[in-house]
Amino acid sequence: MVAAPQPDWNKSALTDSQRAQIAQEHKLMEGIEKPEQDVRRKPEFATGRPPGDTRTAEQIIEDNPILKNLGHQKDINRKSAYLMVGDWTSNNKDPQARADAAFNAARVLNYIDTSLSANGEHRGKAHDNGDLEGITSSGDARRGTPAGMWKDFTEQGYTALRDDHRLDATNDSHVRGDGTNKDNLQWASGEAGKRTWFIPGLSNILLGIGDSDSGLVGAIKGAKAGFDKTRVDGFDHALASAKRGDILGVLKGYANAVKNNEATPQVVKSALNTGGS
């Protein structure tokens, strides 16, 4: 026997206890013009629009780019999302339920989009930019990205959202510290940069590409940033020493460049620090 499909979230189907909980949550939204954009508190459950919010689903979607830009890739899990927050699309013929669903979805997405990195750092350009980063070309959501957290939300509900307002930690080398994906060029360059730490000029250039924005222009800027870092770290000192015939100066410049390379193993850095002291 096939089980009946689970209904999408709908305020009209709530119990008295759930309505009382929502009423308390709505009180905390009083005086806030667009409370779905208030990310100071983690959403704990779906509430729908508070009293007095008469916006339509279309207006709420327009007010919240992160919802407006939400894709249809595999791991966006729209069907599962509708179970959690309601269906905000035109498939839902109840305009009030649609608007409540759009409010719920926008509230969760805004909280995710404004998350800090897993280390608690501001995510720079990736912060609150209206783009749910982390979806691969095949539609998979990488862990440690906003898309990965959204996927977890669609599967686990509100417990997937973190109290500390951070993205999840990940060991996925395709994910940057700010929760965005690396292209294959960036990923390969970054991995090569880690392995060539003993050639600091090459390593820094490759690491710079690995940390760069997508595309050729980003890669060129990243490579230049890596080369400039090498110059500051010790290359310029080594070059000037070479012109003077100062072999010790050349070695010192090289050692400093290696020591300041983020990919250099800690044991090597410690040895260089000891040797230079």
Coordinates of C-alpha atoms in Angstrom, one line a residue:
M1 CA 0.0 0.0 0.0
V2 CA 1.4 3.4 -1.0
A3 CA 1.5 5.9 1.8
A4 CA -0.4 9.1 1.3
P5 CA 1.8 12.1 0.3
Q6 CA 2.7 14.4 3.2
P7 CA 1.0 17.8 2.8
D8 CA 3.0 21.0 2.4
W9 CA 3.2 23.3 5.4
N10 CA 0.0 25.4 5.6
K11 CA -1.0 27.7 8.5
S12 CA -4.6 26.5 8.3
A13 CA -3.5 23.0 9.3
L14 CA -1.8 24.0 12.5
T15 CA -2.8 22.8 15.9
D16 CA -3.8 25.2 18.7
S17 CA -0.4 24.7 20.4
Q18 CA 1.4 25.5 17.2
R19 CA -0.7 28.6 16.7
A20 CA 0.2 29.8 20.2
Q21 CA 3.9 29.3 19.5
I22 CA 3.6 31.3 16.3
A23 CA 1.7 34.1 18.0
Q24 CA 4.6 34.5 20.4
E25 CA 7.1 34.5 17.5
H26 CA 5.0 37.1 15.7
K27 CA 5.1 39.4 18.8
L28 CA 8.9 39.5 18.4
M29 CA 8.4 40.7 14.8
E30 CA 6.4 43.7 15.8
G31 CA 7.7 47.0 14.5
I32 CA 10.0 45.3 11.9
E33 CA 9.1 46.3 8.4
K34 CA 10.2 43.1 6.7
P35 CA 10.7 40.6 9.5
E36 CA 11.8 37.8 7.1
Q37 CA 15.0 39.8 6.7
D38 CA 15.7 40.1 10.4
V39 CA 18.5 37.6 10.9
R40 CA 19.4 38.4 14.5
R41 CA 17.6 35.3 15.7
K42 CA 17.7 31.8 14.2
P43 CA 14.3 30.7 12.8
E44 CA 13.0 27.9 14.9
F45 CA 9.9 27.0 12.9
A46 CA 7.6 28.2 10.1
T47 CA 5.4 31.1 11.1
G48 CA 3.9 32.6 8.0
R49 CA 3.5 36.4 7.8
P50 CA 2.8 38.3 11.0
P51 CA -0.5 40.1 11.4
G52 CA -0.5 43.3 9.3
D53 CA 1.8 41.9 6.7
T54 CA -0.4 41.9 3.6
R55 CA 2.2 41.4 1.0
T56 CA 1.6 38.8 -1.7
A57 CA 4.0 36.0 -2.5
E58 CA 5.2 37.9 -5.5
Q59 CA 6.0 41.0 -3.5
I60 CA 7.8 38.9 -0.9
I61 CA 9.8 37.1 -3.6
E62 CA 10.7 40.5 -5.1
D63 CA 11.8 41.8 -1.7
N64 CA 14.1 38.9 -1.2
P65 CA 16.6 38.2 -4.0
I66 CA 17.9 35.0 -2.3
L67 CA 14.4 33.5 -2.8
K68 CA 13.9 35.1 -6.2
N69 CA 17.2 33.6 -7.5
L70 CA 16.6 30.2 -6.0
G71 CA 17.2 27.6 -8.7
H72 CA 15.7 24.2 -9.5
Q73 CA 18.8 22.0 -9.2
K74 CA 18.6 18.6 -7.8
D75 CA 19.8 19.4 -4.3
I76 CA 17.7 22.5 -3.9
N77 CA 15.1 19.9 -3.0
R78 CA 12.1 22.0 -3.7
K79 CA 9.5 19.3 -3.0
S80 CA 11.0 18.7 0.4
A81 CA 11.3 22.5 1.0
Y82 CA 7.6 22.8 0.4
L83 CA 6.9 20.3 3.2
M84 CA 8.9 22.5 5.6
V85 CA 7.8 26.0 4.6
G86 CA 4.9 25.7 2.2
D87 CA 4.7 26.0 -1.6
W88 CA 5.4 29.6 -2.7
T89 CA 5.0 28.9 -6.4
S90 CA 2.0 29.3 -8.7
N91 CA 1.2 25.6 -8.2
N92 CA -0.3 26.7 -4.9
K93 CA -3.7 28.2 -5.7
D94 CA -4.3 29.7 -2.3
P95 CA -2.8 33.2 -2.4
Q96 CA -2.6 33.5 1.4
A97 CA -0.8 30.2 1.8
R98 CA 1.5 31.1 -1.0
A99 CA 2.5 34.4 0.6
D100 CA 3.0 32.7 4.0
A101 CA 5.2 30.1 2.3
A102 CA 7.3 32.8 0.5
F103 CA 7.7 34.5 3.9
N104 CA 8.9 31.3 5.5
A105 CA 11.3 30.4 2.7
A106 CA 12.8 33.9 2.6
R107 CA 13.3 33.9 6.3
V108 CA 15.3 30.7 6.2
L109 CA 17.3 31.6 3.1
N110 CA 18.2 35.1 4.4
Y111 CA 19.5 33.5 7.6
I112 CA 21.6 31.1 5.6
D113 CA 22.8 33.8 3.2
T114 CA 24.1 36.0 6.1
S115 CA 25.9 33.2 7.8
L116 CA 29.5 33.7 8.9
S117 CA 32.2 31.3 7.6
A118 CA 32.7 28.0 9.6
N119 CA 35.6 29.9 11.4
G120 CA 33.3 32.7 12.4
E121 CA 34.6 35.2 9.8
H122 CA 32.6 37.6 7.7
R123 CA 32.3 36.1 4.2
G124 CA 33.0 39.3 2.3
K125 CA 31.4 39.5 -1.1
A126 CA 29.6 36.2 -0.5
H127 CA 27.7 37.6 2.5
D128 CA 24.1 38.5 1.9
N129 CA 24.6 38.7 -1.8
G130 CA 21.3 37.0 -2.9
D131 CA 23.1 33.9 -4.3
L132 CA 22.9 30.5 -2.7
E133 CA 26.5 29.4 -3.4
G134 CA 27.7 25.9 -3.4
I135 CA 25.7 24.1 -6.2
T136 CA 27.9 22.2 -8.6
S137 CA 27.2 21.9 -12.4
S138 CA 25.6 18.5 -11.7
G139 CA 23.2 20.0 -9.2
D140 CA 24.9 18.7 -6.0
A141 CA 25.2 21.0 -3.0
R142 CA 28.6 20.9 -1.3
R143 CA 28.9 20.7 2.4
G144 CA 30.2 23.9 4.0
T145 CA 28.3 26.1 1.6
P146 CA 25.0 28.0 1.8
A147 CA 23.5 25.5 -0.6
G148 CA 24.7 22.6 1.6
M149 CA 22.9 24.1 4.6
W150 CA 19.7 24.7 2.6
K151 CA 19.9 21.0 1.4
D152 CA 20.2 19.9 5.1
F153 CA 17.3 22.2 6.0
T154 CA 15.1 20.6 3.4
E155 CA 15.9 17.1 4.8
Q156 CA 16.2 17.8 8.5
G157 CA 14.1 20.9 9.1
Y158 CA 15.0 23.9 11.3
T159 CA 17.5 21.9 13.4
A160 CA 19.9 22.1 10.4
L161 CA 20.2 25.9 11.0
R162 CA 23.1 26.7 13.4
D163 CA 22.7 28.7 16.6
D164 CA 26.1 30.3 16.0
H165 CA 25.0 31.6 12.6
R166 CA 28.0 29.9 10.9
L167 CA 28.3 27.6 7.9
D168 CA 29.2 24.0 8.6
A169 CA 32.8 23.0 8.6
T170 CA 34.0 20.9 5.7
N171 CA 37.0 19.0 4.4
D172 CA 35.9 19.5 0.8
S173 CA 38.9 21.1 -1.0
H174 CA 36.5 22.5 -3.6
V175 CA 35.0 24.8 -1.0
R176 CA 36.6 28.1 -0.2
G177 CA 36.7 29.5 3.3
D178 CA 33.8 31.9 2.4
G179 CA 31.6 29.0 1.5
T180 CA 31.8 29.4 -2.3
N181 CA 32.8 26.8 -4.8
K182 CA 36.1 26.6 -6.7
D183 CA 36.1 26.0 -10.4
N184 CA 38.1 23.0 -11.6
L185 CA 41.0 25.4 -12.6
Q186 CA 41.0 27.0 -9.2
W187 CA 40.8 23.7 -7.4
A188 CA 43.6 22.1 -9.4
S189 CA 45.8 25.2 -9.0
G190 CA 45.3 25.4 -5.3
E191 CA 46.1 21.7 -4.8
A192 CA 49.3 22.1 -7.0
G193 CA 50.2 25.2 -4.9
K194 CA 50.1 23.1 -1.7
R195 CA 52.4 20.5 -3.1
T196 CA 55.0 23.0 -4.5
W197 CA 55.5 24.9 -1.2
F198 CA 59.3 24.5 -1.6
I199 CA 59.2 26.6 -4.8
P200 CA 57.5 29.7 -3.1
G201 CA 57.1 31.8 -6.3
L202 CA 55.3 29.0 -8.2
S203 CA 53.4 27.9 -5.1
N204 CA 52.1 31.4 -4.3
I205 CA 51.0 32.0 -7.9
L206 CA 49.1 28.7 -7.9
L207 CA 47.6 29.4 -4.5
G208 CA 46.6 32.8 -5.7
I209 CA 44.7 31.3 -8.6
G210 CA 43.2 28.8 -6.3
D211 CA 41.7 31.6 -4.1
S212 CA 40.7 33.8 -7.0
D213 CA 37.2 34.6 -8.4
S214 CA 35.9 32.4 -11.2
G215 CA 37.1 33.0 -14.8
L216 CA 40.2 34.0 -16.6
V217 CA 40.3 37.6 -15.3
G218 CA 40.0 36.3 -11.7
A219 CA 42.8 33.8 -12.3
I220 CA 45.1 36.4 -13.7
K221 CA 44.4 38.7 -10.7
G222 CA 45.0 35.8 -8.3
A223 CA 48.3 34.9 -10.0
K224 CA 49.5 38.5 -9.7
A225 CA 48.5 38.6 -6.1
G226 CA 50.5 35.4 -5.5
F227 CA 53.6 36.8 -7.2
D228 CA 53.3 40.1 -5.3
K229 CA 53.2 38.1 -2.1
T230 CA 56.3 36.2 -3.0
R231 CA 58.1 39.4 -3.6
V232 CA 57.2 40.8 -0.2
D233 CA 57.9 37.5 1.5
G234 CA 61.5 37.3 0.4
F235 CA 62.0 37.2 -3.4
D236 CA 63.0 40.9 -3.7
H237 CA 65.5 40.5 -0.9
A238 CA 66.9 37.4 -2.5
L239 CA 67.1 39.2 -5.9
A240 CA 68.9 42.2 -4.5
S241 CA 71.3 40.0 -2.6
A242 CA 72.1 38.0 -5.8
K243 CA 73.0 41.3 -7.6
R244 CA 75.5 42.0 -4.8
G245 CA 76.8 38.5 -4.9
D246 CA 75.5 37.9 -1.3
I247 CA 74.8 34.2 -1.2
L248 CA 73.7 34.3 2.4
G249 CA 71.2 37.0 1.6
V250 CA 69.8 34.9 -1.3
L251 CA 69.4 32.0 1.1
K252 CA 67.8 34.2 3.7
G253 CA 65.3 35.6 1.1
Y254 CA 64.4 32.1 -0.1
A255 CA 64.0 30.9 3.5
N256 CA 61.7 33.8 4.3
A257 CA 59.6 33.2 1.2
V258 CA 59.2 29.5 2.2
K259 CA 58.5 30.3 5.8
N260 CA 55.7 32.8 4.8
N261 CA 54.1 30.5 2.3
E262 CA 50.8 29.3 3.8
A263 CA 51.2 25.9 2.2
T264 CA 54.6 25.2 3.9
P265 CA 54.3 22.4 6.5
Q266 CA 54.5 23.7 10.1
V267 CA 57.4 21.5 10.9
V268 CA 59.4 23.2 8.1
K269 CA 58.3 26.6 9.3
S270 CA 59.4 25.8 12.9
A271 CA 62.8 24.6 11.7
L272 CA 63.3 27.7 9.7
N273 CA 62.3 29.9 12.6
T274 CA 64.8 28.0 14.8
G275 CA 67.5 28.2 12.3
G276 CA 67.0 31.9 11.8
S277 CA 67.0 32.8 15.5

